[in-house]
Amino acid sequence: DLLPDGLPTGQAVATTAGNLPARWVIHTVGPVYSGSATDPELLASAHRASIARARELGARSIAFPAISTGVYGYPVELAAPIALAEAQAAEDLEITFVLFSAAALADFRAAALAIGVEVGS
């Protein structure tokens, strides 16, 4: 499926992984943070759609960055609980978050503690 207008926010598609040490790459688009009431649902949808694609492919695990927290400006402390809640709901997959800074890791750990999600190393 070609997407001449791009992938809509909150959706996900999968491609082969090329030379990466993975079978697939799942691409998603999170929201550009605006502080609107739709931001959290769009961010949750990006995670849910990615998890759905992983299941369709038969994946046993998936790794996420902190979606939308870079140039899209979503505050990590607001994004982390959303990402973790969606991961917690996907009990059939091993989910890893790959974070780019110690501050992001601290925000994810704090969010995990607050919502009772077990955190690995």
PDB file of C-alpha atoms in Angstrom:
ATOM      1  CA  ASP A   1       0.000   0.000   0.000  1.00  0.00           C
ATOM      2  CA  LEU A   2       1.398   3.336  -1.043  1.00  0.00           C
ATOM      3  CA  LEU A   3       0.533   6.378   1.035  1.00  0.00           C
ATOM      4  CA  PRO A   4       0.848   9.387  -1.294  1.00  0.00           C
ATOM      5  CA  ASP A   5      -0.417  11.737   1.454  1.00  0.00           C
ATOM      6  CA  GLY A   6       1.739  10.156   4.153  1.00  0.00           C
ATOM      7  CA  LEU A   7       0.772   8.045   7.126  1.00  0.00           C
ATOM      8  CA  PRO A   8      -2.006   9.576   9.242  1.00  0.00           C
ATOM      9  CA  THR A   9      -1.228  10.463  12.852  1.00  0.00           C
ATOM     10  CA  GLY A  10      -1.906   7.547  15.171  1.00  0.00           C
ATOM     11  CA  GLN A  11      -1.578   4.875  12.468  1.00  0.00           C
ATOM     12  CA  ALA A  12       1.246   2.392  11.805  1.00  0.00           C
ATOM     13  CA  VAL A  13       2.667   0.370   8.927  1.00  0.00           C
ATOM     14  CA  ALA A  14       5.407  -2.244   8.769  1.00  0.00           C
ATOM     15  CA  THR A  15       8.285  -2.715   6.358  1.00  0.00           C
ATOM     16  CA  THR A  16      11.157  -5.133   6.154  1.00  0.00           C
ATOM     17  CA  ALA A  17      14.147  -4.131   8.255  1.00  0.00           C
ATOM     18  CA  GLY A  18      16.770  -4.099   5.500  1.00  0.00           C
ATOM     19  CA  ASN A  19      20.188  -4.582   7.087  1.00  0.00           C
ATOM     20  CA  LEU A  20      19.019  -3.903  10.635  1.00  0.00           C
ATOM     21  CA  PRO A  21      19.211  -6.768  13.143  1.00  0.00           C
ATOM     22  CA  ALA A  22      15.419  -7.125  13.147  1.00  0.00           C
ATOM     23  CA  ARG A  23      12.807  -8.731  10.919  1.00  0.00           C
ATOM     24  CA  TRP A  24      10.589  -5.655  10.531  1.00  0.00           C
ATOM     25  CA  VAL A  25      10.436  -1.943  11.209  1.00  0.00           C
ATOM     26  CA  ILE A  26       7.080  -0.596  12.282  1.00  0.00           C
ATOM     27  CA  HIS A  27       6.597   3.039  11.360  1.00  0.00           C
ATOM     28  CA  THR A  28       4.134   5.237  13.209  1.00  0.00           C
ATOM     29  CA  VAL A  29       3.291   8.910  13.433  1.00  0.00           C
ATOM     30  CA  GLY A  30       2.658  10.434  16.816  1.00  0.00           C
ATOM     31  CA  PRO A  31       1.056  13.821  17.348  1.00  0.00           C
ATOM     32  CA  VAL A  32       2.835  17.140  17.267  1.00  0.00           C
ATOM     33  CA  TYR A  33       2.236  18.299  20.839  1.00  0.00           C
ATOM     34  CA  SER A  34      -0.238  21.140  21.081  1.00  0.00           C
ATOM     35  CA  GLY A  35      -1.705  20.657  24.534  1.00  0.00           C
ATOM     36  CA  SER A  36      -5.068  19.755  22.994  1.00  0.00           C
ATOM     37  CA  ALA A  37      -7.371  17.105  24.382  1.00  0.00           C
ATOM     38  CA  THR A  38      -6.698  14.930  21.315  1.00  0.00           C
ATOM     39  CA  ASP A  39      -2.938  14.676  21.884  1.00  0.00           C
ATOM     40  CA  PRO A  40      -3.087  11.820  24.443  1.00  0.00           C
ATOM     41  CA  GLU A  41      -5.490   9.726  22.358  1.00  0.00           C
ATOM     42  CA  LEU A  42      -3.400  10.181  19.206  1.00  0.00           C
ATOM     43  CA  LEU A  43      -0.252   9.175  21.092  1.00  0.00           C
ATOM     44  CA  ALA A  44      -1.993   6.130  22.566  1.00  0.00           C
ATOM     45  CA  SER A  45      -3.293   5.251  19.094  1.00  0.00           C
ATOM     46  CA  ALA A  46       0.244   5.355  17.650  1.00  0.00           C
ATOM     47  CA  HIS A  47       1.319   2.781  20.255  1.00  0.00           C
ATOM     48  CA  ARG A  48      -1.802   0.615  19.844  1.00  0.00           C
ATOM     49  CA  ALA A  49      -1.502   0.607  16.042  1.00  0.00           C
ATOM     50  CA  SER A  50       2.178  -0.362  16.268  1.00  0.00           C
ATOM     51  CA  ILE A  51       1.362  -3.171  18.687  1.00  0.00           C
ATOM     52  CA  ALA A  52      -1.413  -4.353  16.360  1.00  0.00           C
ATOM     53  CA  ARG A  53       1.003  -4.448  13.401  1.00  0.00           C
ATOM     54  CA  ALA A  54       3.517  -6.409  15.508  1.00  0.00           C
ATOM     55  CA  ARG A  55       0.833  -8.962  16.398  1.00  0.00           C
ATOM     56  CA  GLU A  56      -0.256  -9.262  12.750  1.00  0.00           C
ATOM     57  CA  LEU A  57       3.333 -10.069  11.834  1.00  0.00           C
ATOM     58  CA  GLY A  58       3.658 -12.661  14.596  1.00  0.00           C
ATOM     59  CA  ALA A  59       6.299 -10.674  16.458  1.00  0.00           C
ATOM     60  CA  ARG A  60       7.099 -11.645  20.029  1.00  0.00           C
ATOM     61  CA  SER A  61       8.721  -8.340  20.929  1.00  0.00           C
ATOM     62  CA  ILE A  62       8.757  -4.693  19.920  1.00  0.00           C
ATOM     63  CA  ALA A  63      10.983  -1.737  20.795  1.00  0.00           C
ATOM     64  CA  PHE A  64       9.699   1.819  20.983  1.00  0.00           C
ATOM     65  CA  PRO A  65      11.397   5.188  21.194  1.00  0.00           C
ATOM     66  CA  ALA A  66       9.616   7.868  23.211  1.00  0.00           C
ATOM     67  CA  ILE A  67       7.221   8.648  20.351  1.00  0.00           C
ATOM     68  CA  SER A  68       6.596  12.365  19.668  1.00  0.00           C
ATOM     69  CA  THR A  69       8.962  13.578  22.413  1.00  0.00           C
ATOM     70  CA  GLY A  70      11.691  14.852  20.110  1.00  0.00           C
ATOM     71  CA  VAL A  71      11.012  17.500  17.491  1.00  0.00           C
ATOM     72  CA  TYR A  72       7.250  16.952  17.926  1.00  0.00           C
ATOM     73  CA  GLY A  73       7.587  18.496  21.383  1.00  0.00           C
ATOM     74  CA  TYR A  74       5.501  16.103  23.485  1.00  0.00           C
ATOM     75  CA  PRO A  75       6.770  16.430  27.085  1.00  0.00           C
ATOM     76  CA  VAL A  76       8.315  13.103  28.121  1.00  0.00           C
ATOM     77  CA  GLU A  77       6.676  13.264  31.545  1.00  0.00           C
ATOM     78  CA  LEU A  78       3.274  13.377  29.818  1.00  0.00           C
ATOM     79  CA  ALA A  79       4.076  10.848  27.095  1.00  0.00           C
ATOM     80  CA  ALA A  80       5.598   8.200  29.368  1.00  0.00           C
ATOM     81  CA  PRO A  81       2.418   7.191  31.248  1.00  0.00           C
ATOM     82  CA  ILE A  82       0.523   6.887  27.958  1.00  0.00           C
ATOM     83  CA  ALA A  83       3.223   4.748  26.348  1.00  0.00           C
ATOM     84  CA  LEU A  84       3.568   2.545  29.423  1.00  0.00           C
ATOM     85  CA  ALA A  85      -0.182   2.024  29.789  1.00  0.00           C
ATOM     86  CA  GLU A  86      -0.415   0.844  26.181  1.00  0.00           C
ATOM     87  CA  ALA A  87       2.590  -1.434  26.697  1.00  0.00           C
ATOM     88  CA  GLN A  88       1.068  -2.860  29.874  1.00  0.00           C
ATOM     89  CA  ALA A  89      -2.106  -3.745  27.972  1.00  0.00           C
ATOM     90  CA  ALA A  90      -0.046  -5.785  25.470  1.00  0.00           C
ATOM     91  CA  GLU A  91       0.763  -8.672  27.789  1.00  0.00           C
ATOM     92  CA  ASP A  92       1.524 -11.023  24.899  1.00  0.00           C
ATOM     93  CA  LEU A  93       4.531  -8.979  23.685  1.00  0.00           C
ATOM     94  CA  GLU A  94       7.863  -8.171  25.252  1.00  0.00           C
ATOM     95  CA  ILE A  95       8.092  -4.391  24.970  1.00  0.00           C
ATOM     96  CA  THR A  96      11.292  -2.396  25.326  1.00  0.00           C
ATOM     97  CA  PHE A  97      11.564   1.377  25.407  1.00  0.00           C
ATOM     98  CA  VAL A  98      14.783   2.734  23.916  1.00  0.00           C
ATOM     99  CA  LEU A  99      15.283   6.209  25.353  1.00  0.00           C
ATOM    100  CA  PHE A 100      17.793   8.830  24.298  1.00  0.00           C
ATOM    101  CA  SER A 101      18.656  10.439  27.633  1.00  0.00           C
ATOM    102  CA  ALA A 102      18.950   9.826  31.348  1.00  0.00           C
ATOM    103  CA  ALA A 103      16.200  12.414  31.865  1.00  0.00           C
ATOM    104  CA  ALA A 104      13.819  10.481  29.602  1.00  0.00           C
ATOM    105  CA  LEU A 105      14.674   7.277  31.447  1.00  0.00           C
ATOM    106  CA  ALA A 106      13.944   8.979  34.776  1.00  0.00           C
ATOM    107  CA  ASP A 107      10.566  10.184  33.476  1.00  0.00           C
ATOM    108  CA  PHE A 108       9.673   6.697  32.243  1.00  0.00           C
ATOM    109  CA  ARG A 109      10.747   5.109  35.537  1.00  0.00           C
ATOM    110  CA  ALA A 110       8.706   7.630  37.531  1.00  0.00           C
ATOM    111  CA  ALA A 111       5.659   7.016  35.338  1.00  0.00           C
ATOM    112  CA  ALA A 112       6.081   3.248  35.644  1.00  0.00           C
ATOM    113  CA  LEU A 113       6.230   3.504  39.414  1.00  0.00           C
ATOM    114  CA  ALA A 114       3.160   5.765  39.492  1.00  0.00           C
ATOM    115  CA  ILE A 115       1.014   3.371  37.434  1.00  0.00           C
ATOM    116  CA  GLY A 116       2.451   0.126  38.815  1.00  0.00           C
ATOM    117  CA  VAL A 117       4.288  -1.106  35.733  1.00  0.00           C
ATOM    118  CA  GLU A 118       7.263  -3.378  36.314  1.00  0.00           C
ATOM    119  CA  VAL A 119      10.503  -1.912  34.960  1.00  0.00           C
ATOM    120  CA  GLY A 120      13.456  -3.993  33.848  1.00  0.00           C
ATOM    121  CA  SER A 121      17.043  -2.832  33.568  1.00  0.00           C
TER     122      SER A 121
END
